[in-house]
mmCIF file of C-alpha atoms and ligand atoms in Angstrom:
data_model
loop_
_atom_site.group_PDB
_atom_site.id
_atom_site.type_symbol
_atom_site.label_atom_id
_atom_site.label_comp_id
_atom_site.label_asym_id
_atom_site.label_seq_id
_atom_site.Cartn_x
_atom_site.Cartn_y
_atom_site.Cartn_z
ATOM 1 C CA MET L 748 -87.408 -12.768 -96.071
ATOM 2 C CA GLY L 749 -87.351 -16.730 -95.443
ATOM 3 C CA GLN L 750 -89.949 -17.221 -92.508
ATOM 4 C CA ASP L 751 -90.862 -20.014 -94.847
ATOM 5 C CA LYS L 752 -87.774 -22.249 -95.272
ATOM 6 C CA ILE L 753 -87.297 -24.791 -92.198
ATOM 7 C CA GLN L 754 -83.532 -24.013 -91.551
ATOM 8 C CA LYS L 755 -80.945 -22.485 -92.444
ATOM 9 C CA LEU L 756 -76.312 -21.520 -92.195
ATOM 10 C CA PRO L 757 -75.013 -18.497 -90.170
ATOM 11 C CA LYS L 758 -73.915 -17.306 -92.957
ATOM 12 C CA GLU L 759 -77.483 -16.207 -94.085
ATOM 13 C CA SER L 760 -78.177 -14.206 -91.477
ATOM 14 C CA SER L 761 -74.850 -12.705 -89.763
ATOM 15 C CA ALA L 762 -74.086 -8.828 -90.032
ATOM 16 C CA GLU L 763 -70.491 -6.761 -90.217
ATOM 17 C CA MET L 764 -71.468 -3.143 -88.920
ATOM 18 C CA ARG L 765 -68.897 0.129 -89.196
ATOM 19 C CA PHE L 766 -69.002 2.827 -87.420
ATOM 20 C CA LEU L 767 -67.071 5.853 -87.072
ATOM 21 C CA VAL L 768 -66.523 7.534 -83.832
ATOM 22 C CA MET L 769 -67.521 10.669 -83.180
ATOM 23 C CA PRO L 770 -66.706 13.381 -80.501
ATOM 24 C CA GLU L 771 -70.705 12.828 -79.576
ATOM 25 C CA HIS L 772 -70.115 9.089 -78.560
ATOM 26 C CA THR L 773 -66.871 9.853 -75.627
ATOM 27 C CA ASN L 774 -66.624 10.915 -72.711
ATOM 28 C CA PRO L 775 -64.130 13.505 -71.340
ATOM 29 C CA GLN L 776 -60.570 11.078 -71.785
ATOM 30 C CA ASN L 777 -62.554 11.196 -75.624
ATOM 31 C CA SER L 778 -62.628 7.198 -74.658
ATOM 32 C CA ILE L 779 -65.938 5.636 -76.057
ATOM 33 C CA PHE L 780 -69.382 5.287 -73.995
ATOM 34 C CA GLY L 781 -69.950 2.212 -73.181
ATOM 35 C CA GLY L 782 -73.443 2.439 -73.486
ATOM 36 C CA VAL L 783 -72.755 3.731 -77.438
ATOM 37 C CA VAL L 784 -71.401 0.041 -78.026
ATOM 38 C CA MET L 785 -73.954 -1.271 -75.910
ATOM 39 C CA SER L 786 -76.602 0.119 -78.797
ATOM 40 C CA TRP L 787 -74.784 -1.207 -81.316
ATOM 41 C CA ILE L 788 -74.610 -4.398 -80.637
ATOM 42 C CA ASP L 789 -78.168 -4.280 -79.967
ATOM 43 C CA MET L 790 -78.824 -2.974 -83.341
ATOM 44 C CA ALA L 791 -76.068 -5.303 -85.166
ATOM 45 C CA ALA L 792 -76.886 -8.879 -82.958
ATOM 46 C CA ALA L 793 -81.488 -7.922 -83.079
ATOM 47 C CA MET L 794 -80.763 -7.096 -87.270
ATOM 48 C CA VAL L 795 -79.297 -11.207 -87.619
ATOM 49 C CA ALA L 796 -81.813 -12.319 -86.416
ATOM 50 C CA GLU L 797 -84.116 -10.734 -87.222
ATOM 51 C CA ARG L 798 -83.273 -11.844 -90.582
ATOM 52 C CA HIS L 799 -82.764 -15.815 -89.010
ATOM 53 C CA SER L 800 -86.345 -15.749 -88.390
ATOM 54 C CA GLY L 801 -87.695 -13.649 -90.652
ATOM 55 C CA ARG L 802 -89.933 -12.446 -87.392
ATOM 56 C CA PRO L 803 -90.114 -8.850 -85.707
ATOM 57 C CA VAL L 804 -87.570 -9.883 -82.326
ATOM 58 C CA VAL L 805 -87.164 -8.339 -78.984
ATOM 59 C CA THR L 806 -84.053 -8.750 -76.835
ATOM 60 C CA VAL L 807 -84.890 -11.289 -73.179
ATOM 61 C CA HIS L 808 -80.903 -11.648 -72.633
ATOM 62 C CA VAL L 809 -77.733 -9.543 -73.071
ATOM 63 C CA ASP L 810 -74.826 -11.986 -71.290
ATOM 64 C CA ASP L 811 -71.382 -11.756 -69.981
ATOM 65 C CA ILE L 812 -70.656 -8.169 -71.575
ATOM 66 C CA SER L 813 -66.959 -6.807 -70.487
ATOM 67 C CA PHE L 814 -65.032 -4.367 -71.780
ATOM 68 C CA LYS L 815 -60.824 -5.456 -72.580
ATOM 69 C CA ALA L 816 -60.495 -1.798 -74.131
ATOM 70 C CA PRO L 817 -61.226 1.702 -74.365
ATOM 71 C CA ILE L 818 -61.897 2.333 -78.119
ATOM 72 C CA LYS L 819 -61.049 6.500 -78.618
ATOM 73 C CA ILE L 820 -62.397 9.083 -80.759
ATOM 74 C CA GLY L 821 -61.833 8.608 -84.337
ATOM 75 C CA ASP L 822 -61.518 5.075 -83.978
ATOM 76 C CA HIS L 823 -63.708 2.338 -86.613
ATOM 77 C CA VAL L 824 -64.902 0.559 -84.925
ATOM 78 C CA LEU L 825 -66.651 -3.452 -86.181
ATOM 79 C CA VAL L 826 -69.367 -5.175 -85.139
ATOM 80 C CA LYS L 827 -69.780 -8.907 -86.246
ATOM 81 C CA ALA L 828 -72.720 -10.744 -85.612
ATOM 82 C CA SER L 829 -74.267 -13.867 -85.704
ATOM 83 C CA VAL L 830 -76.527 -16.716 -85.012
ATOM 84 C CA ASN L 831 -74.293 -19.006 -83.066
ATOM 85 C CA TYR L 832 -77.304 -21.488 -81.258
ATOM 86 C CA VAL L 833 -81.783 -21.638 -81.924
ATOM 87 C CA GLY L 834 -83.856 -22.681 -78.771
ATOM 88 C CA ARG L 835 -87.641 -23.170 -80.310
ATOM 89 C CA THR L 836 -88.383 -19.320 -80.625
ATOM 90 C CA SER L 837 -84.929 -17.890 -79.344
ATOM 91 C CA MET L 838 -82.001 -17.321 -80.649
ATOM 92 C CA LEU L 839 -78.431 -17.030 -79.424
ATOM 93 C CA VAL L 840 -76.314 -13.986 -81.744
ATOM 94 C CA GLY L 841 -72.849 -13.671 -80.518
ATOM 95 C CA VAL L 842 -70.511 -9.842 -80.566
ATOM 96 C CA LYS L 843 -67.693 -9.358 -81.410
ATOM 97 C CA VAL L 844 -66.304 -5.562 -81.114
ATOM 98 C CA ILE L 845 -62.706 -4.655 -82.906
ATOM 99 C CA ALA L 846 -61.632 -1.343 -82.898
ATOM 100 C CA GLU L 847 -59.859 -0.060 -85.262
ATOM 101 C CA ASN L 848 -56.880 2.353 -85.908
ATOM 102 C CA PRO L 849 -58.127 3.384 -89.577
ATOM 103 C CA PHE L 850 -54.078 4.745 -89.961
ATOM 104 C CA THR L 851 -52.588 2.905 -88.298
ATOM 105 C CA GLY L 852 -54.162 -0.579 -89.040
ATOM 106 C CA ILE L 853 -53.319 -1.542 -85.716
ATOM 107 C CA SER L 854 -56.704 -3.773 -84.552
ATOM 108 C CA ARG L 855 -58.493 -4.456 -81.335
ATOM 109 C CA HIS L 856 -60.243 -7.510 -79.968
ATOM 110 C CA THR L 857 -62.621 -5.010 -77.353
ATOM 111 C CA THR L 858 -65.321 -6.715 -76.886
ATOM 112 C CA THR L 859 -68.020 -10.534 -77.041
ATOM 113 C CA ALA L 860 -71.080 -10.549 -76.000
ATOM 114 C CA TYR L 861 -74.366 -13.008 -76.145
ATOM 115 C CA LEU L 862 -77.456 -12.084 -76.371
ATOM 116 C CA THR L 863 -81.073 -13.768 -76.703
ATOM 117 C CA PHE L 864 -84.284 -12.971 -78.904
ATOM 118 C CA VAL L 865 -87.317 -13.731 -79.101
ATOM 119 C CA ALA L 866 -89.046 -14.057 -82.803
ATOM 120 C CA LEU L 867 -92.928 -12.394 -82.820
ATOM 121 C CA ASP L 868 -96.448 -13.246 -84.276
ATOM 122 C CA ASP L 869 -98.008 -10.855 -85.716
ATOM 123 C CA ILE L 870 -100.448 -9.984 -82.137
ATOM 124 C CA GLY L 871 -96.761 -9.870 -79.581
ATOM 125 C CA ARG L 872 -97.145 -14.034 -79.431
ATOM 126 C CA PRO L 873 -93.254 -15.939 -79.009
ATOM 127 C CA ILE L 874 -93.347 -18.048 -82.252
ATOM 128 C CA SER L 875 -91.676 -20.690 -83.013
ATOM 129 C CA ILE L 876 -88.393 -20.534 -86.056
ATOM 130 C CA CYS L 877 -86.403 -22.679 -88.524
ATOM 131 C CA LYS L 878 -83.609 -24.644 -87.200
ATOM 132 C CA LEU L 879 -79.116 -23.499 -87.225
ATOM 133 C CA VAL L 880 -76.782 -25.840 -89.455
ATOM 134 C CA PRO L 881 -74.082 -25.104 -88.328
ATOM 135 C CA GLU L 882 -71.645 -25.231 -91.133
ATOM 136 C CA THR L 883 -67.986 -24.879 -90.582
ATOM 137 C CA GLU L 884 -65.769 -26.114 -87.191
ATOM 138 C CA ALA L 885 -66.495 -22.424 -85.676
ATOM 139 C CA GLU L 886 -69.989 -22.713 -86.251
ATOM 140 C CA LYS L 887 -70.117 -26.231 -85.080
ATOM 141 C CA ARG L 888 -67.955 -24.855 -81.500
ATOM 142 C CA ARG L 889 -70.210 -21.932 -81.078
ATOM 143 C CA TYR L 890 -73.521 -23.806 -81.733
ATOM 144 C CA ILE L 891 -72.494 -26.090 -78.523
ATOM 145 C CA GLN L 892 -71.549 -22.930 -76.760
ATOM 146 C CA GLY L 893 -73.964 -22.157 -77.068
ATOM 147 C CA GLU L 894 -76.580 -24.467 -76.566
ATOM 148 C CA LYS L 895 -74.632 -24.341 -73.010
ATOM 149 C CA ARG L 896 -74.918 -20.742 -71.965
ATOM 150 C CA MET L 897 -78.842 -21.326 -72.820
ATOM 151 C CA LEU L 898 -79.309 -23.168 -70.634
ATOM 152 C CA GLU L 899 -77.622 -21.814 -67.634
ATOM 153 C CA VAL L 900 -78.827 -18.324 -68.230
ATOM 154 C CA LYS L 901 -83.107 -20.350 -68.563
ATOM 155 C CA LYS L 902 -81.501 -22.117 -64.773
ATOM 156 C CA ARG L 903 -79.940 -18.127 -64.066
ATOM 157 C CA ASN L 904 -83.304 -17.016 -64.871
ATOM 158 C CA ALA L 905 -85.579 -20.091 -62.622
ATOM 159 C CA GLU L 906 -83.384 -19.463 -59.355
ATOM 160 C CA LYS L 907 -83.274 -15.593 -59.970
ATOM 161 C CA LEU L 908 -87.527 -15.800 -59.987
ATOM 162 C CA LYS L 909 -87.249 -18.551 -56.752
ATOM 163 C CA GLU L 910 -85.176 -16.007 -54.462
ATOM 164 C CA ASP L 911 -87.366 -13.285 -55.417
ATOM 165 C CA GLU L 912 -90.131 -15.503 -54.668
ATOM 166 C CA LYS L 913 -88.767 -16.036 -51.513
ATOM 167 C CA LEU L 914 -88.176 -12.386 -51.097
ATOM 168 C CA LYS L 915 -91.540 -11.196 -51.554
ATOM 169 C CA GLY L 916 -92.771 -14.117 -48.582
HETATM 170 C C1 LIG H 1296 -90.569 -12.737 -75.591
HETATM 171 C C2 LIG H 1296 -91.719 -11.652 -74.398
HETATM 172 C C3 LIG H 1296 -92.933 -11.902 -74.697
HETATM 173 C C4 LIG H 1296 -91.546 -13.670 -74.284
HETATM 174 O O1 LIG H 1296 -92.779 -14.320 -73.639
HETATM 175 P P1 LIG H 1296 -92.206 -14.827 -72.395
HETATM 176 O O2 LIG H 1296 -93.431 -15.126 -71.341
HETATM 177 O O3 LIG H 1296 -91.289 -15.448 -71.414
HETATM 178 O O4 LIG H 1296 -92.453 -16.737 -72.898
HETATM 179 P P2 LIG H 1296 -91.870 -17.679 -72.876
HETATM 180 O O5 LIG H 1296 -91.791 -18.505 -71.756
HETATM 181 O O6 LIG H 1296 -92.360 -18.629 -74.128
HETATM 182 O O7 LIG H 1296 -89.906 -17.890 -73.764
HETATM 183 C C5 LIG H 1296 -90.308 -18.155 -75.265
HETATM 184 C C6 LIG H 1296 -88.443 -18.185 -74.571
HETATM 185 O O8 LIG H 1296 -87.783 -16.932 -74.575
HETATM 186 C C7 LIG H 1296 -86.916 -17.794 -74.113
HETATM 187 N N1 LIG H 1296 -86.700 -16.520 -73.534
HETATM 188 C C8 LIG H 1296 -87.109 -15.743 -72.473
HETATM 189 N N2 LIG H 1296 -86.789 -15.286 -71.315
HETATM 190 C C9 LIG H 1296 -86.043 -15.679 -71.840
HETATM 191 C C10 LIG H 1296 -85.155 -14.148 -70.341
HETATM 192 N N3 LIG H 1296 -84.816 -13.625 -69.557
HETATM 193 N N4 LIG H 1296 -83.752 -14.738 -70.444
HETATM 194 C C11 LIG H 1296 -83.411 -15.723 -71.922
HETATM 195 N N5 LIG H 1296 -84.226 -16.868 -71.915
HETATM 196 C C12 LIG H 1296 -85.452 -16.190 -73.130
HETATM 197 C C13 LIG H 1296 -87.622 -18.780 -73.076
HETATM 198 O O9 LIG H 1296 -86.348 -20.016 -73.137
HETATM 199 C C14 LIG H 1296 -87.811 -19.593 -74.416
HETATM 200 O O10 LIG H 1296 -87.146 -19.759 -75.434
HETATM 201 P P3 LIG H 1296 -87.463 -21.001 -76.563
HETATM 202 O O11 LIG H 1296 -88.830 -20.957 -76.801
HETATM 203 O O12 LIG H 1296 -86.742 -21.543 -77.426
HETATM 204 O O13 LIG H 1296 -86.859 -22.355 -75.545
HETATM 205 C C15 LIG H 1296 -91.714 -11.057 -72.537
HETATM 206 O O14 LIG H 1296 -91.005 -11.973 -72.493
HETATM 207 C C16 LIG H 1296 -90.921 -10.306 -72.799
HETATM 208 O O15 LIG H 1296 -92.041 -9.343 -73.493
HETATM 209 N N6 LIG H 1296 -89.901 -10.100 -72.929
HETATM 210 C C17 LIG H 1296 -90.170 -8.654 -73.018
HETATM 211 C C18 LIG H 1296 -89.275 -7.644 -74.019
HETATM 212 C C19 LIG H 1296 -88.199 -6.636 -74.492
HETATM 213 O O16 LIG H 1296 -89.301 -5.897 -75.083
HETATM 214 N N7 LIG H 1296 -86.871 -6.022 -74.777
HETATM 215 C C20 LIG H 1296 -86.590 -4.906 -75.193
HETATM 216 C C21 LIG H 1296 -85.765 -4.389 -74.100
HETATM 217 S S1 LIG H 1296 -86.425 -4.043 -72.061
#
């Protein structure tokens, strides 16, 4: 879908998914396991990256997940994801998680995460993807922040690689 396009708007691939928190998602305190939220984030973000690139994708980096408020059994969880920035073969997807109590209508922003995906060709090598054209003011702000974030991740990865090489001797 859309693999032949040379550019896309964020809204062409963005997604919203909803989940109901069931007993199997929770710990003995009836709060959700962090790993369950992380898998929902990864799934929503991967679908967005596939819609943008029109290719199968793999997660290569997950940045900055923190849980600001508990999500309870029975809550509705809204996972909103959109492409924030695009490199040559990689995409930075921003994800916002909102927990809603369906009876009171009270909602809480619980988590924000940034994931990097790489689009793959038919034999599993990175393949170049279409550009992203931010349209709204918020999208333009996310695009600029996304570029900075991607550069920081690349810098951190390079530093870590150097440290690992040093440790190996
Ligand atoms: C995806 C994969 C094939 C890319 O191979 P690679 O040798 O790193 O390829 P490259 O060095 O050409 O990098 C490709 C792109 O990914 C980016 N990238 C690679 N590793 C990254 C990382 N850890 N964090 C952020 N970006 C990364 C590069 O910056 C480059 O981006 P650009 O083309 O937009 O400039 C390889 O890293 C892989 O298979 N990883 C495992 C992915 C996986 O299995 N994930 C599932 C979860 S375990």
